[in-house]
PDB file of C-alpha atoms in Angstrom:
ATOM      1  CA  MET A   1     225.639 355.558  46.869  1.00 47.00           C
ATOM      2  CA  GLY A   2     223.597 353.613  44.342  1.00 46.00           C
ATOM      3  CA  THR A   3     219.913 353.223  45.051  1.00 44.00           C
ATOM      4  CA  THR A   4     216.679 352.407  43.294  1.00 53.00           C
ATOM      5  CA  ARG A   5     214.551 354.090  45.923  1.00 74.00           C
ATOM      6  CA  VAL A   6     214.213 357.651  47.130  1.00 88.00           C
ATOM      7  CA  LEU A   7     217.326 358.813  48.944  1.00 95.00           C
ATOM      8  CA  ARG A   8     216.128 359.530  52.494  1.00 97.00           C
ATOM      9  CA  ILE A   9     218.141 361.415  55.091  1.00 98.00           C
ATOM     10  CA  GLY A  10     216.964 361.719  58.685  1.00 98.00           C
ATOM     11  CA  ILE A  11     218.307 364.240  61.200  1.00 98.00           C
ATOM     12  CA  PHE A  12     217.644 363.268  64.810  1.00 98.00           C
ATOM     13  CA  CYS A  13     216.358 365.993  67.157  1.00 98.00           C
ATOM     14  CA  PHE A  14     216.399 365.900  70.951  1.00 98.00           C
ATOM     15  CA  ASP A  15     216.222 368.226  73.942  1.00 98.00           C
ATOM     16  CA  ASP A  16     219.439 370.206  74.418  1.00 98.00           C
ATOM     17  CA  VAL A  17     220.692 369.516  70.906  1.00 98.00           C
ATOM     18  CA  ASP A  18     223.098 372.213  69.763  1.00 98.00           C
ATOM     19  CA  GLU A  19     221.257 374.415  67.271  1.00 97.00           C
ATOM     20  CA  LEU A  20     224.071 374.646  64.738  1.00 97.00           C
ATOM     21  CA  ASP A  21     224.898 370.945  64.943  1.00 97.00           C
ATOM     22  CA  LEU A  22     221.380 370.339  63.655  1.00 98.00           C
ATOM     23  CA  THR A  23     220.613 373.332  61.456  1.00 97.00           C
ATOM     24  CA  GLY A  24     224.052 373.444  59.802  1.00 97.00           C
ATOM     25  CA  PRO A  25     223.757 370.006  58.174  1.00 98.00           C
ATOM     26  CA  TYR A  26     220.056 370.620  57.553  1.00 98.00           C
ATOM     27  CA  ALA A  27     220.780 373.841  55.638  1.00 97.00           C
ATOM     28  CA  VAL A  28     223.443 372.196  53.478  1.00 97.00           C
ATOM     29  CA  LEU A  29     221.464 369.035  52.785  1.00 98.00           C
ATOM     30  CA  ASN A  30     218.241 370.909  52.128  1.00 97.00           C
ATOM     31  CA  ALA A  31     220.022 373.255  49.694  1.00 97.00           C
ATOM     32  CA  TRP A  32     221.294 370.135  47.958  1.00 97.00           C
ATOM     33  CA  ALA A  33     217.805 368.587  47.861  1.00 97.00           C
ATOM     34  CA  GLU A  34     216.414 371.701  46.164  1.00 95.00           C
ATOM     35  CA  ARG A  35     219.002 371.445  43.366  1.00 93.00           C
ATOM     36  CA  SER A  36     219.653 367.765  42.852  1.00 96.00           C
ATOM     37  CA  PRO A  37     218.008 365.577  40.197  1.00 95.00           C
ATOM     38  CA  LEU A  38     218.219 362.812  42.815  1.00 95.00           C
ATOM     39  CA  ARG A  39     215.542 364.690  44.778  1.00 94.00           C
ATOM     40  CA  PRO A  40     216.736 363.464  48.188  1.00 97.00           C
ATOM     41  CA  GLN A  41     214.316 363.795  51.097  1.00 97.00           C
ATOM     42  CA  VAL A  42     215.677 365.486  54.218  1.00 97.00           C
ATOM     43  CA  ARG A  43     213.506 364.945  57.286  1.00 97.00           C
ATOM     44  CA  THR A  44     213.839 365.752  60.968  1.00 98.00           C
ATOM     45  CA  LEU A  45     212.729 363.236  63.567  1.00 98.00           C
ATOM     46  CA  SER A  46     212.575 362.925  67.327  1.00 98.00           C
ATOM     47  CA  ALA A  47     212.048 359.874  69.488  1.00 97.00           C
ATOM     48  CA  ASP A  48     208.270 360.346  69.691  1.00 97.00           C
ATOM     49  CA  GLY A  49     207.650 363.140  67.192  1.00 97.00           C
ATOM     50  CA  SER A  50     207.312 365.768  69.910  1.00 97.00           C
ATOM     51  CA  GLY A  51     208.948 369.169  69.734  1.00 98.00           C
ATOM     52  CA  VAL A  52     212.372 369.730  71.281  1.00 98.00           C
ATOM     53  CA  ARG A  53     214.007 372.622  73.106  1.00 98.00           C
ATOM     54  CA  CYS A  54     217.531 373.164  71.794  1.00 98.00           C
ATOM     55  CA  ALA A  55     220.546 373.999  73.932  1.00 98.00           C
ATOM     56  CA  HIS A  56     220.236 377.777  73.471  1.00 97.00           C
ATOM     57  CA  GLY A  57     216.457 377.985  73.647  1.00 97.00           C
ATOM     58  CA  LEU A  58     215.332 377.485  70.052  1.00 97.00           C
ATOM     59  CA  ARG A  59     212.253 375.257  69.853  1.00 98.00           C
ATOM     60  CA  LEU A  60     211.795 372.884  66.911  1.00 97.00           C
ATOM     61  CA  LEU A  61     208.939 370.665  65.788  1.00 97.00           C
ATOM     62  CA  PRO A  62     210.343 367.621  63.944  1.00 98.00           C
ATOM     63  CA  ASP A  63     208.638 366.159  60.900  1.00 97.00           C
ATOM     64  CA  LYS A  64     208.041 362.720  62.369  1.00 96.00           C
ATOM     65  CA  ALA A  65     208.586 360.264  65.189  1.00 97.00           C
ATOM     66  CA  ALA A  66     211.506 357.917  64.748  1.00 94.00           C
ATOM     67  CA  ASP A  67     209.264 354.888  64.221  1.00 91.00           C
ATOM     68  CA  GLU A  68     207.194 356.720  61.591  1.00 91.00           C
ATOM     69  CA  VAL A  69     210.104 357.350  59.249  1.00 87.00           C
ATOM     70  CA  ASP A  70     210.552 355.160  56.209  1.00 87.00           C
ATOM     71  CA  ALA A  71     213.846 353.324  55.840  1.00 92.00           C
ATOM     72  CA  LEU A  72     216.736 355.797  55.705  1.00 96.00           C
ATOM     73  CA  HIS A  73     219.915 355.860  53.675  1.00 97.00           C
ATOM     74  CA  VAL A  74     221.544 358.292  56.122  1.00 98.00           C
ATOM     75  CA  LEU A  75     220.911 359.095  59.791  1.00 98.00           C
ATOM     76  CA  VAL A  76     222.539 362.255  61.139  1.00 98.00           C
ATOM     77  CA  HIS A  77     222.945 362.399  64.931  1.00 98.00           C
ATOM     78  CA  PRO A  78     223.839 365.939  66.074  1.00 98.00           C
ATOM     79  CA  GLY A  79     225.600 366.845  69.302  1.00 98.00           C
ATOM     80  CA  GLY A  80     224.979 369.204  72.178  1.00 98.00           C
ATOM     81  CA  PRO A  81     224.605 368.981  75.977  1.00 98.00           C
ATOM     82  CA  GLY A  82     221.713 366.544  75.567  1.00 98.00           C
ATOM     83  CA  THR A  83     224.024 363.860  74.213  1.00 98.00           C
ATOM     84  CA  ARG A  84     225.154 363.000  77.751  1.00 97.00           C
ATOM     85  CA  ALA A  85     221.645 361.882  78.673  1.00 98.00           C
ATOM     86  CA  LEU A  86     221.262 359.974  75.401  1.00 98.00           C
ATOM     87  CA  ALA A  87     224.603 358.221  75.880  1.00 98.00           C
ATOM     88  CA  ALA A  88     223.264 356.916  79.211  1.00 98.00           C
ATOM     89  CA  ASN A  89     219.849 355.947  77.821  1.00 98.00           C
ATOM     90  CA  PRO A  90     219.717 352.185  77.082  1.00 98.00           C
ATOM     91  CA  GLY A  91     216.596 352.586  74.925  1.00 97.00           C
ATOM     92  CA  HIS A  92     218.218 355.199  72.688  1.00 97.00           C
ATOM     93  CA  LEU A  93     221.419 353.183  72.340  1.00 98.00           C
ATOM     94  CA  ALA A  94     219.435 350.066  71.439  1.00 97.00           C
ATOM     95  CA  TRP A  95     217.549 352.107  68.828  1.00 97.00           C
ATOM     96  CA  LEU A  96     220.820 353.282  67.293  1.00 97.00           C
ATOM     97  CA  ARG A  97     222.144 349.738  67.133  1.00 97.00           C
ATOM     98  CA  GLN A  98     218.948 348.680  65.395  1.00 96.00           C
ATOM     99  CA  VAL A  99     219.186 351.607  62.959  1.00 96.00           C
ATOM    100  CA  ARG A 100     222.748 350.543  62.171  1.00 96.00           C
ATOM    101  CA  THR A 101     221.494 347.170  60.876  1.00 95.00           C
ATOM    102  CA  HIS A 102     219.457 348.666  58.024  1.00 95.00           C
ATOM    103  CA  THR A 103     220.827 352.181  57.443  1.00 97.00           C
ATOM    104  CA  PRO A 104     223.822 352.349  55.077  1.00 97.00           C
ATOM    105  CA  LEU A 105     225.362 355.477  56.622  1.00 98.00           C
ATOM    106  CA  LEU A 106     225.393 356.876  60.169  1.00 98.00           C
ATOM    107  CA  VAL A 107     226.730 360.370  60.826  1.00 98.00           C
ATOM    108  CA  GLY A 108     227.826 361.743  64.198  1.00 98.00           C
ATOM    109  CA  VAL A 109     228.106 365.525  64.459  1.00 98.00           C
ATOM    110  CA  CYS A 110     230.313 367.021  67.175  1.00 98.00           C
ATOM    111  CA  THR A 111     229.414 365.296  70.479  1.00 98.00           C
ATOM    112  CA  GLY A 112     226.843 363.209  68.647  1.00 98.00           C
ATOM    113  CA  THR A 113     229.881 360.998  68.064  1.00 98.00           C
ATOM    114  CA  LEU A 114     229.902 360.207  71.784  1.00 98.00           C
ATOM    115  CA  VAL A 115     226.482 358.593  71.509  1.00 98.00           C
ATOM    116  CA  LEU A 116     227.631 356.410  68.629  1.00 98.00           C
ATOM    117  CA  ALA A 117     230.600 355.352  70.774  1.00 98.00           C
ATOM    118  CA  ALA A 118     228.354 354.633  73.760  1.00 98.00           C
ATOM    119  CA  ALA A 119     226.250 352.408  71.500  1.00 98.00           C
ATOM    120  CA  GLY A 120     229.360 350.420  70.586  1.00 98.00           C
ATOM    121  CA  LEU A 121     229.286 351.512  66.963  1.00 98.00           C
ATOM    122  CA  LEU A 122     232.800 353.015  66.822  1.00 98.00           C
ATOM    123  CA  ALA A 123     234.846 350.165  68.267  1.00 98.00           C
ATOM    124  CA  GLY A 124     238.312 350.186  66.695  1.00 98.00           C
ATOM    125  CA  ARG A 125     237.330 352.918  64.227  1.00 98.00           C
ATOM    126  CA  PRO A 126     238.686 356.427  63.602  1.00 98.00           C
ATOM    127  CA  ALA A 127     236.367 359.244  64.643  1.00 98.00           C
ATOM    128  CA  ALA A 128     236.222 362.992  65.130  1.00 98.00           C
ATOM    129  CA  THR A 129     234.354 364.988  67.756  1.00 98.00           C
ATOM    130  CA  HIS A 130     234.464 368.385  69.459  1.00 97.00           C
ATOM    131  CA  ARG A 131     237.977 369.299  70.566  1.00 96.00           C
ATOM    132  CA  ASP A 132     236.841 369.403  74.213  1.00 97.00           C
ATOM    133  CA  ALA A 133     235.239 365.951  74.110  1.00 97.00           C
ATOM    134  CA  PHE A 134     238.056 363.570  73.177  1.00 97.00           C
ATOM    135  CA  ASP A 135     238.500 362.347  76.756  1.00 97.00           C
ATOM    136  CA  ASP A 136     234.783 361.601  76.882  1.00 97.00           C
ATOM    137  CA  LEU A 137     234.974 359.798  73.545  1.00 98.00           C
ATOM    138  CA  VAL A 138     237.677 357.367  74.636  1.00 96.00           C
ATOM    139  CA  GLY A 139     235.941 357.090  78.002  1.00 97.00           C
ATOM    140  CA  PHE A 140     232.913 355.618  76.266  1.00 97.00           C
ATOM    141  CA  ASP A 141     235.098 353.309  74.171  1.00 98.00           C
ATOM    142  CA  PRO A 142     238.889 353.195  74.632  1.00 98.00           C
ATOM    143  CA  THR A 143     239.285 351.404  71.284  1.00 98.00           C
ATOM    144  CA  VAL A 144     238.074 354.422  69.284  1.00 98.00           C
ATOM    145  CA  LEU A 145     240.885 355.965  67.227  1.00 98.00           C
ATOM    146  CA  ALA A 146     240.288 359.623  68.060  1.00 97.00           C
ATOM    147  CA  ASP A 147     241.356 361.974  65.268  1.00 97.00           C
ATOM    148  CA  THR A 148     242.154 365.263  66.963  1.00 96.00           C
ATOM    149  CA  GLU A 149     243.031 367.114  63.745  1.00 95.00           C
ATOM    150  CA  ALA A 150     240.382 366.307  61.128  1.00 95.00           C
ATOM    151  CA  ARG A 151     237.292 368.413  60.515  1.00 95.00           C
ATOM    152  CA  TYR A 152     235.501 365.180  59.618  1.00 96.00           C
ATOM    153  CA  VAL A 153     236.349 361.502  59.275  1.00 98.00           C
ATOM    154  CA  ASP A 154     234.790 359.282  56.612  1.00 98.00           C
ATOM    155  CA  ASP A 155     235.171 355.655  57.636  1.00 98.00           C
ATOM    156  CA  GLY A 156     232.879 354.034  55.100  1.00 97.00           C
ATOM    157  CA  ASN A 157     229.508 353.433  56.716  1.00 97.00           C
ATOM    158  CA  ILE A 158     230.131 355.922  59.531  1.00 98.00           C
ATOM    159  CA  VAL A 159     231.101 359.580  59.152  1.00 98.00           C
ATOM    160  CA  THR A 160     231.902 361.804  62.129  1.00 98.00           C
ATOM    161  CA  SER A 161     232.700 365.496  62.406  1.00 98.00           C
ATOM    162  CA  ALA A 162     234.522 367.793  64.767  1.00 97.00           C
ATOM    163  CA  GLY A 163     232.752 370.573  66.641  1.00 95.00           C
ATOM    164  CA  VAL A 164     229.838 372.704  65.529  1.00 91.00           C
ATOM    165  CA  SER A 165     230.955 374.618  62.398  1.00 92.00           C
ATOM    166  CA  ALA A 166     232.781 371.534  61.112  1.00 94.00           C
ATOM    167  CA  SER A 167     229.317 370.138  60.422  1.00 95.00           C
ATOM    168  CA  PHE A 168     229.192 372.347  57.296  1.00 95.00           C
ATOM    169  CA  ASP A 169     232.338 370.735  55.904  1.00 94.00           C
ATOM    170  CA  MET A 170     231.040 367.280  56.769  1.00 96.00           C
ATOM    171  CA  ALA A 171     227.637 367.939  55.161  1.00 97.00           C
ATOM    172  CA  LEU A 172     229.253 369.226  51.961  1.00 96.00           C
ATOM    173  CA  HIS A 173     231.389 366.097  51.939  1.00 96.00           C
ATOM    174  CA  LEU A 174     228.187 364.050  52.162  1.00 97.00           C
ATOM    175  CA  VAL A 175     226.823 365.873  49.114  1.00 96.00           C
ATOM    176  CA  ALA A 176     230.019 365.133  47.198  1.00 95.00           C
ATOM    177  CA  ARG A 177     229.894 361.508  48.264  1.00 96.00           C
ATOM    178  CA  LEU A 178     226.185 360.926  47.634  1.00 97.00           C
ATOM    179  CA  GLU A 179     226.140 362.813  44.318  1.00 96.00           C
ATOM    180  CA  ASP A 180     229.394 364.389  43.112  1.00 94.00           C
ATOM    181  CA  PRO A 181     231.962 367.092  44.014  1.00 92.00           C
ATOM    182  CA  ALA A 182     230.616 369.543  41.421  1.00 91.00           C
ATOM    183  CA  THR A 183     227.222 369.509  43.109  1.00 93.00           C
ATOM    184  CA  ALA A 184     228.858 370.051  46.482  1.00 93.00           C
ATOM    185  CA  GLN A 185     230.698 373.044  45.017  1.00 91.00           C
ATOM    186  CA  SER A 186     227.400 374.388  43.703  1.00 92.00           C
ATOM    187  CA  VAL A 187     225.784 374.081  47.128  1.00 94.00           C
ATOM    188  CA  ALA A 188     228.780 375.748  48.792  1.00 93.00           C
ATOM    189  CA  TRP A 189     228.590 378.569  46.252  1.00 91.00           C
ATOM    190  CA  HIS A 190     224.868 379.036  46.884  1.00 93.00           C
ATOM    191  CA  LEU A 191     225.450 379.209  50.650  1.00 94.00           C
ATOM    192  CA  GLN A 192     228.412 381.564  50.093  1.00 91.00           C
ATOM    193  CA  TYR A 193     230.560 379.116  52.008  1.00 91.00           C
ATOM    194  CA  ASN A 194     234.229 379.146  51.053  1.00 77.00           C
ATOM    195  CA  HIS A 195     235.887 377.743  54.144  1.00 62.00           C
ATOM    196  CA  ASP A 196     239.419 376.510  53.462  1.00 60.00           C
ATOM    197  CA  TYR A 197     238.629 373.229  55.186  1.00 52.00           C
ATOM    198  CA  PHE A 198     236.218 372.259  52.417  1.00 59.00           C
ATOM    199  CA  PRO A 199     238.636 371.173  49.663  1.00 59.00           C
ATOM    200  CA  GLY A 200     235.953 370.977  46.983  1.00 54.00           C
ATOM    201  CA  PHE A 201     235.285 374.692  47.011  1.00 53.00           C
ATOM    202  CA  VAL A 202     236.517 376.623  43.980  1.00 50.00           C
ATOM    203  CA  GLU A 203     236.501 380.418  43.845  1.00 45.00           C
TER     204      GLU A 203
END
């Protein structure tokens, strides 16, 4: 992704977010940021900047409120039980639609994909989500082309991943896409991640 400004990645935090949906991509992208000459910025944000209580009890204090974050290149929307409330929240869905207008890449992790569908951002597009959530996905938008096999789906300006641990594969794919496959391999090596589903990994 060509850019003349700092590459900014935001990860959205909310109550009842799944811990690994959030911290998995954060770990991969932050490891990339520490090694890349592009010096990408990886920031966490919540709706108002307040702390969140994750699905399994972990408490997190995001870096900023959503309206305090400079223009992003990538917004990552994790999943978790809290996505059901967000998918029914008109204010959050309107915010996502607004973000879509000026953010080159949106990423749905696990059931975070459901929120993108509820916002009308996946109409007629292929998408992945948690294996237990495909009925919910097409319930939000019957035109979504649910991919029940892929660990992640890259559909240009929207990338979605399957459940939980698939977020690692998706995040490494983002590194390969935003920089190059060799860098993604380096990050995978650093994290000692050699999952067969990440095709860029070389022993």
